[in-house]
Amino acid sequence: MKKHYLVLLVLLGSYNLFAQQPSQLNSSQIYQQLEKLDFLGSVLYVAAHPDDENTKLISYFSNQIHANTAYLSLTRGDGGQNLIGSELREKLGLIRTQELLAARKIDGGQQFFSRANDFGYSKTPQETLEIWNKEEVLKDVVKTIRKFQPDVIINRFDHRTEGNTHGHHTSSARLSLEAFDKAADDNFASAEAKTLGTWQPQRLFFNTSWWFYGSQEKFEEADKSKMLAIDAGVYNPLIGISNSEIASHSRSQHKSQGFGNTPVRGEQLEYIELIKGEIPTNNDVFEGINTTWSRVKGGEKIGKLVDKIKEEYDFTAPSKSLRDLVKVYQLIEKLDNDHWRTIKLEETKNLIAACAGLYLEAVTQSALTTPGETISLQIEATQREAIGVLKEISISNSNFKKKFTTTLNSNQRISLTEEFTIPTTTPYTNPYWLEKPSELGMYEVSNKVYIGLPETPSTLKANFVLEIEGLILNFEKELVYKYNDPVEGEVYEPFQIVPAISVKMGKPILIFGNENSKVLPITIKAFSNNISGQLKLNVPKKWKIDYTQEDMRFSKKGEEKLIYVTVTPPHEGSEAQLEARFITSEKEYDQHVVEIDYEHIPKQILLEAATAKLIALDIKKKGDKIAYIEGAGDVVPESLREIGYQVNVLQPEQITLKKLNEFDAVVIGIRAYNTVNDLAFKQSILFEYVNQGGNMIVQYNTNRGLITENLAPYALHVSRDRVTDEFSEVKFLAKKHPILNSPNQITSSDFENWVQERGLYFPNEWDKEHFTPILSLKEKGESWMDGSLLVASYGKGNYIYTGLSFFREFPAGVSGSYRLFANLISLGK
Ligand SMILES: [Zn+2]
């Protein structure tokens, strides 16, 4: 897929460590960065998910105030929906991580994360903090504060409310509030306090809005004595764009959530309410905080010199500032303050590079390479202004080093081709937080140094040592892959290290509803030339696995081979894991190289274990022909086919009594009565089908935006009742009812191993005379809910309404969910 690199990526010239294309600043952008060099203050914005952040404020503080600005998103948004592809859970979290980075490249902020996992919707902060490891997430927030040293923290959410927003949201505000004090306490995470030092932020705000008050009117009447109003729509003539326009472009990077955003110009007030610290008298969040160079010991003369550079700055010849910038660099080197020295040296170095029109890159000939492989590196060094000397090029974590005494004359391109052997010790590219299996609420991170970082830092970097105006500088650049596309032109991609062989199971889960065998395709792909070996599979106890084991040879990188494995389940119910590995004379490969490729983010690599779950259900079935009427989209039809049902998907226009009578049951897809308008006119036919002896099963619909009031043949009212805890207690109300007894005897063990939730949008009122509630469900701290599974006889048939999340449980292979659903289909047979 082609990457369209927006001009906007370099609009603000933010220096992103992970940008693949070297940034090139124009003269206005250089001036903006000079202003940033002259400001020593920091703002940290805190919320729970990618897309919670207010890009207007992040851009405002970064580009208007010139503060060091960052967003700490506690999670990576694994629990969200994906509107651009099929990736879910950790793969979606990876996409959303990159969307945040793409947003920050535009608004100029930095990005941090904690180890908290977005496990899905949570009703209360209490539940959230129980599932997350509260102490560990708090430590991560404290670590970010100690490292980033914000003067001001801004929470997206209100720590005082609960129940009216996602539990993750309120938790993010409460953890931030607690971390505000804990970061300054050297007894908290004391080992880290010693290495990082403690830090006391000065103010904490809550980024309120009318939304938190219910209406614009109520917000207008609210007491604003503790609030500051910031015009986030302010125009920036240096770049010819207003802050809200930058913020919209940034927000539009959340493409997997469908958050494309059209900018609004003109004044736009953002309100922040003071929670901790002293109220500023002048609408300035930094009031009373020294944000000038005199903040650091020895900084005063640097400040004076930076002011001089700004005053004398020539927009037609930025290189005139080089000499003074070199002096600034040398003065900063002498500062005692580690924090500001590190930040300001990097800023100054990048300014020197920009003023000299420096272009440095080390380009590989392919995007994916394996450890031990020798590749050709195309190295470019071009300087457009002034004179520098290229002294050395080396690659970190390798013995590659070349010395030079090459003068970089004005606008002369130096281009070299070098052979480089990837050290065999180079780790594979893989997100650090996904290296180990994670718990429901937390990622397991073994290398503690990485905690907080948005991605795994690359170990292979090209270091260019240059002498500019007598100063020796080291410019670190990631190795990148670049090629020319006949349509797009120059295309950049990340350079990534992968295993030589990838093994992909055709399906992550194989579910058997009877004793028939199934065929599982396995794809083996080479990422290196000349590899041969054999594929080996484990044979789980009682299972039969048939395939021909033979020598396989891959002569070319990119070559794929497909083999078919026949899997036969045992006679009784059983769960097992099928593991595949490719064995060469030197190594074993047991991972699948997953590539995630979208236009708005760099290509992502993720390594997954080459395993498939095998599930032989202990299930009995009556009736086998099912009509499925699709709603918002779910994999229920495929799942039912997997276990041996014959499922026909019917379009609304195909719903006739004659047609329906061919089936043992009609199943309605999730949210069909929210999304399929034509269904409103088919209810009478569906009910008549039931009346004549049919079986109709309706899955959940949301209570808002229903296309009909006649959801059922009897009164039924859908509410927002839901049980998000997948481990929650289940009580059997109608113990004798066939749904719990025939043909499968349902017991509490059928409610074990459910995933994500029990169900949602349960009815809370129904015709008591006709509907029988089958189950009662309870979420901690709430009362019992009886509406998750309701059955009514109607004429000779049965109508069933269920908010249980079969659509989530089926693809996860939850045996009990299949057994219960088989009973729903069998009802009356
Ligand atoms: Zn959120």
PDB file of C-alpha atoms in Angstrom, residues 100-338:
ATOM      1  CA  LEU A 100      -1.198   8.933  18.266  1.00  0.00           C
ATOM      2  CA  LEU A 101       2.373   9.269  17.003  1.00  0.00           C
ATOM      3  CA  ALA A 102       1.081  10.546  13.650  1.00  0.00           C
ATOM      4  CA  ALA A 103      -1.080  13.067  15.537  1.00  0.00           C
ATOM      5  CA  ARG A 104       1.857  14.214  17.657  1.00  0.00           C
ATOM      6  CA  LYS A 105       4.024  14.732  14.555  1.00  0.00           C
ATOM      7  CA  ILE A 106       1.418  17.263  13.465  1.00  0.00           C
ATOM      8  CA  ASP A 107       0.655  19.007  16.755  1.00  0.00           C
ATOM      9  CA  GLY A 108       4.240  18.902  18.046  1.00  0.00           C
ATOM     10  CA  GLY A 109       3.568  16.973  21.258  1.00  0.00           C
ATOM     11  CA  GLN A 110       5.350  13.933  22.605  1.00  0.00           C
ATOM     12  CA  GLN A 111       3.604  10.671  23.390  1.00  0.00           C
ATOM     13  CA  PHE A 112       3.759   8.385  26.439  1.00  0.00           C
ATOM     14  CA  PHE A 113       1.866   5.308  27.607  1.00  0.00           C
ATOM     15  CA  SER A 114       1.499   3.242  30.753  1.00  0.00           C
ATOM     16  CA  ARG A 115       1.325  -0.556  30.868  1.00  0.00           C
ATOM     17  CA  ALA A 116      -2.451  -0.514  31.481  1.00  0.00           C
ATOM     18  CA  ASN A 117      -4.370  -2.607  28.975  1.00  0.00           C
ATOM     19  CA  ASP A 118      -7.648  -1.350  27.493  1.00  0.00           C
ATOM     20  CA  PHE A 119      -9.699  -4.393  28.427  1.00  0.00           C
ATOM     21  CA  GLY A 120     -12.992  -3.004  27.133  1.00  0.00           C
ATOM     22  CA  TYR A 121     -15.832  -1.012  28.637  1.00  0.00           C
ATOM     23  CA  SER A 122     -15.775  -0.536  32.369  1.00  0.00           C
ATOM     24  CA  LYS A 123     -18.636   0.998  34.337  1.00  0.00           C
ATOM     25  CA  THR A 124     -16.763   2.265  37.357  1.00  0.00           C
ATOM     26  CA  PRO A 125     -13.264   3.411  38.305  1.00  0.00           C
ATOM     27  CA  GLN A 126     -13.327   0.839  41.137  1.00  0.00           C
ATOM     28  CA  GLU A 127     -13.710  -1.991  38.636  1.00  0.00           C
ATOM     29  CA  THR A 128     -11.079  -0.474  36.343  1.00  0.00           C
ATOM     30  CA  LEU A 129      -8.494  -0.093  39.083  1.00  0.00           C
ATOM     31  CA  GLU A 130      -9.113  -3.645  40.248  1.00  0.00           C
ATOM     32  CA  ILE A 131      -8.530  -5.081  36.775  1.00  0.00           C
ATOM     33  CA  TRP A 132      -5.565  -2.832  36.096  1.00  0.00           C
ATOM     34  CA  ASN A 133      -2.888  -3.227  38.720  1.00  0.00           C
ATOM     35  CA  LYS A 134      -3.577   0.145  40.319  1.00  0.00           C
ATOM     36  CA  GLU A 135      -0.210   0.457  42.067  1.00  0.00           C
ATOM     37  CA  GLU A 136       1.720  -0.446  38.927  1.00  0.00           C
ATOM     38  CA  VAL A 137      -0.194   1.980  36.698  1.00  0.00           C
ATOM     39  CA  LEU A 138       0.292   4.689  39.343  1.00  0.00           C
ATOM     40  CA  LYS A 139       4.030   3.928  39.250  1.00  0.00           C
ATOM     41  CA  ASP A 140       4.011   4.362  35.474  1.00  0.00           C
ATOM     42  CA  VAL A 141       2.269   7.740  35.765  1.00  0.00           C
ATOM     43  CA  VAL A 142       4.736   8.809  38.455  1.00  0.00           C
ATOM     44  CA  LYS A 143       7.634   7.644  36.284  1.00  0.00           C
ATOM     45  CA  THR A 144       6.370   9.740  33.368  1.00  0.00           C
ATOM     46  CA  ILE A 145       6.073  12.787  35.644  1.00  0.00           C
ATOM     47  CA  ARG A 146       9.545  12.280  37.103  1.00  0.00           C
ATOM     48  CA  LYS A 147      11.074  11.893  33.642  1.00  0.00           C
ATOM     49  CA  PHE A 148       9.112  14.572  31.800  1.00  0.00           C
ATOM     50  CA  GLN A 149       9.012  17.026  34.752  1.00  0.00           C
ATOM     51  CA  PRO A 150       5.797  18.851  33.844  1.00  0.00           C
ATOM     52  CA  ASP A 151       5.110  22.170  35.564  1.00  0.00           C
ATOM     53  CA  VAL A 152       1.445  21.773  34.707  1.00  0.00           C
ATOM     54  CA  ILE A 153      -0.719  18.679  34.370  1.00  0.00           C
ATOM     55  CA  ILE A 154      -4.059  18.783  32.588  1.00  0.00           C
ATOM     56  CA  ASN A 155      -6.548  15.952  33.015  1.00  0.00           C
ATOM     57  CA  ARG A 156      -9.099  15.292  30.292  1.00  0.00           C
ATOM     58  CA  PHE A 157     -11.553  13.831  32.799  1.00  0.00           C
ATOM     59  CA  ASP A 158     -13.071  14.761  36.127  1.00  0.00           C
ATOM     60  CA  HIS A 159     -11.813  12.716  39.073  1.00  0.00           C
ATOM     61  CA  ARG A 160     -14.930  13.626  41.106  1.00  0.00           C
ATOM     62  CA  THR A 161     -17.580  11.975  38.968  1.00  0.00           C
ATOM     63  CA  GLU A 162     -18.144   8.343  38.356  1.00  0.00           C
ATOM     64  CA  GLY A 163     -20.681   6.210  36.621  1.00  0.00           C
ATOM     65  CA  ASN A 164     -21.386   8.775  33.898  1.00  0.00           C
ATOM     66  CA  THR A 165     -18.301   7.994  31.836  1.00  0.00           C
ATOM     67  CA  HIS A 166     -16.006   5.065  31.098  1.00  0.00           C
ATOM     68  CA  GLY A 167     -14.320   3.761  34.267  1.00  0.00           C
ATOM     69  CA  HIS A 168     -10.953   4.115  32.508  1.00  0.00           C
ATOM     70  CA  HIS A 169     -11.613   7.845  32.114  1.00  0.00           C
ATOM     71  CA  THR A 170     -12.301   8.607  35.767  1.00  0.00           C
ATOM     72  CA  SER A 171      -9.403   6.336  36.736  1.00  0.00           C
ATOM     73  CA  SER A 172      -7.001   8.297  34.529  1.00  0.00           C
ATOM     74  CA  ALA A 173      -7.951  11.510  36.363  1.00  0.00           C
ATOM     75  CA  ARG A 174      -7.666   9.913  39.809  1.00  0.00           C
ATOM     76  CA  LEU A 175      -4.291   8.346  39.075  1.00  0.00           C
ATOM     77  CA  SER A 176      -2.997  11.627  37.697  1.00  0.00           C
ATOM     78  CA  LEU A 177      -4.187  13.444  40.831  1.00  0.00           C
ATOM     79  CA  GLU A 178      -2.499  10.913  43.096  1.00  0.00           C
ATOM     80  CA  ALA A 179       0.693  10.918  41.028  1.00  0.00           C
ATOM     81  CA  PHE A 180       0.860  14.733  41.332  1.00  0.00           C
ATOM     82  CA  ASP A 181       1.885  14.258  44.997  1.00  0.00           C
ATOM     83  CA  LYS A 182       3.512  10.833  44.770  1.00  0.00           C
ATOM     84  CA  ALA A 183       6.026  11.988  42.130  1.00  0.00           C
ATOM     85  CA  ALA A 184       7.493  14.337  44.739  1.00  0.00           C
ATOM     86  CA  ASP A 185       7.598  11.685  47.461  1.00  0.00           C
ATOM     87  CA  ASP A 186      10.945   9.897  47.492  1.00  0.00           C
ATOM     88  CA  ASN A 187       9.411   7.032  49.469  1.00  0.00           C
ATOM     89  CA  PHE A 188       7.181   6.184  46.545  1.00  0.00           C
ATOM     90  CA  ALA A 189       8.886   3.888  44.008  1.00  0.00           C
ATOM     91  CA  SER A 190      11.998   4.842  45.900  1.00  0.00           C
ATOM     92  CA  ALA A 191      14.552   3.056  43.717  1.00  0.00           C
ATOM     93  CA  GLU A 192      13.275   4.951  40.701  1.00  0.00           C
ATOM     94  CA  ALA A 193      13.104   8.163  42.726  1.00  0.00           C
ATOM     95  CA  LYS A 194      16.864   7.790  43.276  1.00  0.00           C
ATOM     96  CA  THR A 195      17.705   7.355  39.600  1.00  0.00           C
ATOM     97  CA  LEU A 196      15.184   9.771  38.081  1.00  0.00           C
ATOM     98  CA  GLY A 197      14.887  12.188  40.975  1.00  0.00           C
ATOM     99  CA  THR A 198      11.545  13.332  42.367  1.00  0.00           C
ATOM    100  CA  TRP A 199       9.397  16.021  40.806  1.00  0.00           C
ATOM    101  CA  GLN A 200       6.675  18.338  42.066  1.00  0.00           C
ATOM    102  CA  PRO A 201       4.378  19.745  39.362  1.00  0.00           C
ATOM    103  CA  GLN A 202       2.964  23.150  40.292  1.00  0.00           C
ATOM    104  CA  ARG A 203      -0.609  23.014  39.006  1.00  0.00           C
ATOM    105  CA  LEU A 204      -3.163  20.428  38.007  1.00  0.00           C
ATOM    106  CA  PHE A 205      -6.191  21.309  35.908  1.00  0.00           C
ATOM    107  CA  PHE A 206      -9.244  19.485  34.628  1.00  0.00           C
ATOM    108  CA  ASN A 207     -10.017  20.276  30.977  1.00  0.00           C
ATOM    109  CA  THR A 208     -13.736  20.855  31.462  1.00  0.00           C
ATOM    110  CA  SER A 209     -16.365  21.762  28.885  1.00  0.00           C
ATOM    111  CA  TRP A 210     -20.122  22.221  28.699  1.00  0.00           C
ATOM    112  CA  TRP A 211     -20.290  18.502  27.935  1.00  0.00           C
ATOM    113  CA  PHE A 212     -19.482  17.708  31.567  1.00  0.00           C
ATOM    114  CA  TYR A 213     -22.354  19.977  32.663  1.00  0.00           C
ATOM    115  CA  GLY A 214     -25.025  18.441  30.456  1.00  0.00           C
ATOM    116  CA  SER A 215     -25.782  21.556  28.403  1.00  0.00           C
ATOM    117  CA  GLN A 216     -24.323  24.845  27.152  1.00  0.00           C
ATOM    118  CA  GLU A 217     -26.836  26.736  29.305  1.00  0.00           C
ATOM    119  CA  LYS A 218     -25.842  24.978  32.517  1.00  0.00           C
ATOM    120  CA  PHE A 219     -22.175  25.579  31.727  1.00  0.00           C
ATOM    121  CA  GLU A 220     -22.809  29.280  31.184  1.00  0.00           C
ATOM    122  CA  GLU A 221     -24.318  29.512  34.657  1.00  0.00           C
ATOM    123  CA  ALA A 222     -21.493  27.508  36.264  1.00  0.00           C
ATOM    124  CA  ASP A 223     -19.039  29.099  38.702  1.00  0.00           C
ATOM    125  CA  LYS A 224     -15.913  29.833  36.669  1.00  0.00           C
ATOM    126  CA  SER A 225     -13.840  31.467  39.411  1.00  0.00           C
ATOM    127  CA  LYS A 226     -11.389  28.560  39.309  1.00  0.00           C
ATOM    128  CA  MET A 227     -11.326  28.286  35.545  1.00  0.00           C
ATOM    129  CA  LEU A 228      -9.028  29.697  32.912  1.00  0.00           C
ATOM    130  CA  ALA A 229     -10.329  30.262  29.391  1.00  0.00           C
ATOM    131  CA  ILE A 230      -7.838  29.708  26.595  1.00  0.00           C
ATOM    132  CA  ASP A 231      -8.432  30.737  22.994  1.00  0.00           C
ATOM    133  CA  ALA A 232      -7.380  27.563  21.203  1.00  0.00           C
ATOM    134  CA  GLY A 233      -8.403  29.027  17.851  1.00  0.00           C
ATOM    135  CA  VAL A 234      -5.565  31.535  17.793  1.00  0.00           C
ATOM    136  CA  TYR A 235      -3.985  32.221  14.386  1.00  0.00           C
ATOM    137  CA  ASN A 236      -0.293  31.589  13.781  1.00  0.00           C
ATOM    138  CA  PRO A 237       0.909  33.892  10.974  1.00  0.00           C
ATOM    139  CA  LEU A 238       4.365  32.267  10.885  1.00  0.00           C
ATOM    140  CA  ILE A 239       2.887  29.125   9.418  1.00  0.00           C
ATOM    141  CA  GLY A 240      -0.294  30.640   7.991  1.00  0.00           C
ATOM    142  CA  ILE A 241      -2.651  28.400   9.893  1.00  0.00           C
ATOM    143  CA  SER A 242      -4.673  28.620  13.093  1.00  0.00           C
ATOM    144  CA  ASN A 243      -4.150  26.414  16.088  1.00  0.00           C
ATOM    145  CA  SER A 244      -7.553  24.783  15.647  1.00  0.00           C
ATOM    146  CA  GLU A 245      -6.616  23.843  12.072  1.00  0.00           C
ATOM    147  CA  ILE A 246      -3.461  22.117  13.279  1.00  0.00           C
ATOM    148  CA  ALA A 247      -5.535  20.381  15.964  1.00  0.00           C
ATOM    149  CA  SER A 248      -8.055  19.130  13.381  1.00  0.00           C
ATOM    150  CA  HIS A 249      -5.351  17.677  11.184  1.00  0.00           C
ATOM    151  CA  SER A 250      -3.899  16.008  14.222  1.00  0.00           C
ATOM    152  CA  ARG A 251      -7.271  14.653  15.363  1.00  0.00           C
ATOM    153  CA  SER A 252      -7.958  13.298  11.882  1.00  0.00           C
ATOM    154  CA  GLN A 253      -5.124  10.806  12.353  1.00  0.00           C
ATOM    155  CA  HIS A 254      -7.442   8.706  14.536  1.00  0.00           C
ATOM    156  CA  LYS A 255      -8.673   7.044  11.371  1.00  0.00           C
ATOM    157  CA  SER A 256      -9.345   3.629  12.886  1.00  0.00           C
ATOM    158  CA  GLN A 257     -11.943   5.368  15.085  1.00  0.00           C
ATOM    159  CA  GLY A 258     -13.391   7.419  12.247  1.00  0.00           C
ATOM    160  CA  PHE A 259     -12.406  10.751  13.794  1.00  0.00           C
ATOM    161  CA  GLY A 260     -11.770  12.707  10.634  1.00  0.00           C
ATOM    162  CA  ASN A 261     -12.206  16.331  11.692  1.00  0.00           C
ATOM    163  CA  THR A 262     -12.914  19.501   9.725  1.00  0.00           C
ATOM    164  CA  PRO A 263     -11.309  22.595  11.226  1.00  0.00           C
ATOM    165  CA  VAL A 264     -13.293  25.542  12.515  1.00  0.00           C
ATOM    166  CA  ARG A 265     -11.582  28.923  12.293  1.00  0.00           C
ATOM    167  CA  GLY A 266     -12.012  31.822  14.694  1.00  0.00           C
ATOM    168  CA  GLU A 267     -11.959  32.060  18.480  1.00  0.00           C
ATOM    169  CA  GLN A 268     -12.505  28.801  20.323  1.00  0.00           C
ATOM    170  CA  LEU A 269     -12.455  28.862  24.094  1.00  0.00           C
ATOM    171  CA  GLU A 270     -11.151  25.891  26.024  1.00  0.00           C
ATOM    172  CA  TYR A 271     -11.763  25.853  29.778  1.00  0.00           C
ATOM    173  CA  ILE A 272      -9.441  24.381  32.353  1.00  0.00           C
ATOM    174  CA  GLU A 273     -10.476  24.181  35.998  1.00  0.00           C
ATOM    175  CA  LEU A 274      -7.802  24.377  38.690  1.00  0.00           C
ATOM    176  CA  ILE A 275      -7.695  21.269  40.888  1.00  0.00           C
ATOM    177  CA  LYS A 276      -4.303  21.639  42.578  1.00  0.00           C
ATOM    178  CA  GLY A 277      -1.898  24.534  43.038  1.00  0.00           C
ATOM    179  CA  GLU A 278      -2.513  28.270  43.108  1.00  0.00           C
ATOM    180  CA  ILE A 279      -5.038  29.909  40.830  1.00  0.00           C
ATOM    181  CA  PRO A 280      -3.240  32.145  38.313  1.00  0.00           C
ATOM    182  CA  THR A 281      -4.456  35.736  38.237  1.00  0.00           C
ATOM    183  CA  ASN A 282      -3.666  36.356  34.586  1.00  0.00           C
ATOM    184  CA  ASN A 283      -5.006  33.359  32.646  1.00  0.00           C
ATOM    185  CA  ASP A 284      -1.463  31.984  32.308  1.00  0.00           C
ATOM    186  CA  VAL A 285      -1.004  28.398  33.460  1.00  0.00           C
ATOM    187  CA  PHE A 286       2.700  29.131  34.026  1.00  0.00           C
ATOM    188  CA  GLU A 287       2.133  32.233  36.190  1.00  0.00           C
ATOM    189  CA  GLY A 288       4.791  32.347  38.904  1.00  0.00           C
ATOM    190  CA  ILE A 289       6.772  29.543  37.268  1.00  0.00           C
ATOM    191  CA  ASN A 290      10.066  30.624  35.762  1.00  0.00           C
ATOM    192  CA  THR A 291      10.039  29.479  32.134  1.00  0.00           C
ATOM    193  CA  THR A 292      13.047  31.532  31.024  1.00  0.00           C
ATOM    194  CA  TRP A 293      16.667  30.416  30.824  1.00  0.00           C
ATOM    195  CA  SER A 294      17.309  31.848  34.293  1.00  0.00           C
ATOM    196  CA  ARG A 295      15.369  28.812  35.522  1.00  0.00           C
ATOM    197  CA  VAL A 296      18.583  26.793  35.348  1.00  0.00           C
ATOM    198  CA  LYS A 297      21.895  27.655  36.985  1.00  0.00           C
ATOM    199  CA  GLY A 298      24.174  29.128  34.328  1.00  0.00           C
ATOM    200  CA  GLY A 299      21.236  29.665  31.994  1.00  0.00           C
ATOM    201  CA  GLU A 300      21.074  33.450  32.009  1.00  0.00           C
ATOM    202  CA  LYS A 301      23.807  34.030  29.449  1.00  0.00           C
ATOM    203  CA  ILE A 302      22.287  31.333  27.234  1.00  0.00           C
ATOM    204  CA  GLY A 303      18.972  33.160  27.379  1.00  0.00           C
ATOM    205  CA  LYS A 304      20.626  36.422  26.352  1.00  0.00           C
ATOM    206  CA  LEU A 305      22.341  34.732  23.416  1.00  0.00           C
ATOM    207  CA  VAL A 306      19.134  33.022  22.285  1.00  0.00           C
ATOM    208  CA  ASP A 307      17.358  36.393  22.453  1.00  0.00           C
ATOM    209  CA  LYS A 308      20.108  37.885  20.287  1.00  0.00           C
ATOM    210  CA  ILE A 309      19.758  35.061  17.742  1.00  0.00           C
ATOM    211  CA  LYS A 310      16.004  35.675  17.597  1.00  0.00           C
ATOM    212  CA  GLU A 311      16.452  39.438  17.217  1.00  0.00           C
ATOM    213  CA  GLU A 312      19.037  39.125  14.468  1.00  0.00           C
ATOM    214  CA  TYR A 313      17.356  36.189  12.763  1.00  0.00           C
ATOM    215  CA  ASP A 314      17.390  36.654   8.973  1.00  0.00           C
ATOM    216  CA  PHE A 315      14.397  34.921   7.434  1.00  0.00           C
ATOM    217  CA  THR A 316      16.184  34.892   4.069  1.00  0.00           C
ATOM    218  CA  ALA A 317      19.390  33.380   5.443  1.00  0.00           C
ATOM    219  CA  PRO A 318      18.970  31.268   8.604  1.00  0.00           C
ATOM    220  CA  SER A 319      22.556  30.032   8.236  1.00  0.00           C
ATOM    221  CA  LYS A 320      23.680  33.419   9.583  1.00  0.00           C
ATOM    222  CA  SER A 321      22.550  32.136  13.016  1.00  0.00           C
ATOM    223  CA  LEU A 322      24.839  29.111  12.887  1.00  0.00           C
ATOM    224  CA  ARG A 323      27.820  30.626  14.638  1.00  0.00           C
ATOM    225  CA  ASP A 324      25.758  31.804  17.637  1.00  0.00           C
ATOM    226  CA  LEU A 325      23.859  28.528  17.784  1.00  0.00           C
ATOM    227  CA  VAL A 326      27.177  26.694  18.066  1.00  0.00           C
ATOM    228  CA  LYS A 327      28.032  28.984  21.011  1.00  0.00           C
ATOM    229  CA  VAL A 328      24.652  28.249  22.585  1.00  0.00           C
ATOM    230  CA  TYR A 329      25.334  24.515  22.191  1.00  0.00           C
ATOM    231  CA  GLN A 330      28.690  24.823  23.908  1.00  0.00           C
ATOM    232  CA  LEU A 331      27.178  26.776  26.810  1.00  0.00           C
ATOM    233  CA  ILE A 332      24.345  24.266  27.262  1.00  0.00           C
ATOM    234  CA  GLU A 333      26.889  21.430  27.399  1.00  0.00           C
ATOM    235  CA  LYS A 334      28.224  22.969  30.610  1.00  0.00           C
ATOM    236  CA  LEU A 335      24.867  23.083  32.426  1.00  0.00           C
ATOM    237  CA  ASP A 336      24.496  20.987  35.594  1.00  0.00           C
ATOM    238  CA  ASN A 337      20.787  20.453  35.073  1.00  0.00           C
ATOM    239  CA  ASP A 338      20.587  17.078  33.295  1.00  0.00           C
TER     240      ASP A 338
END
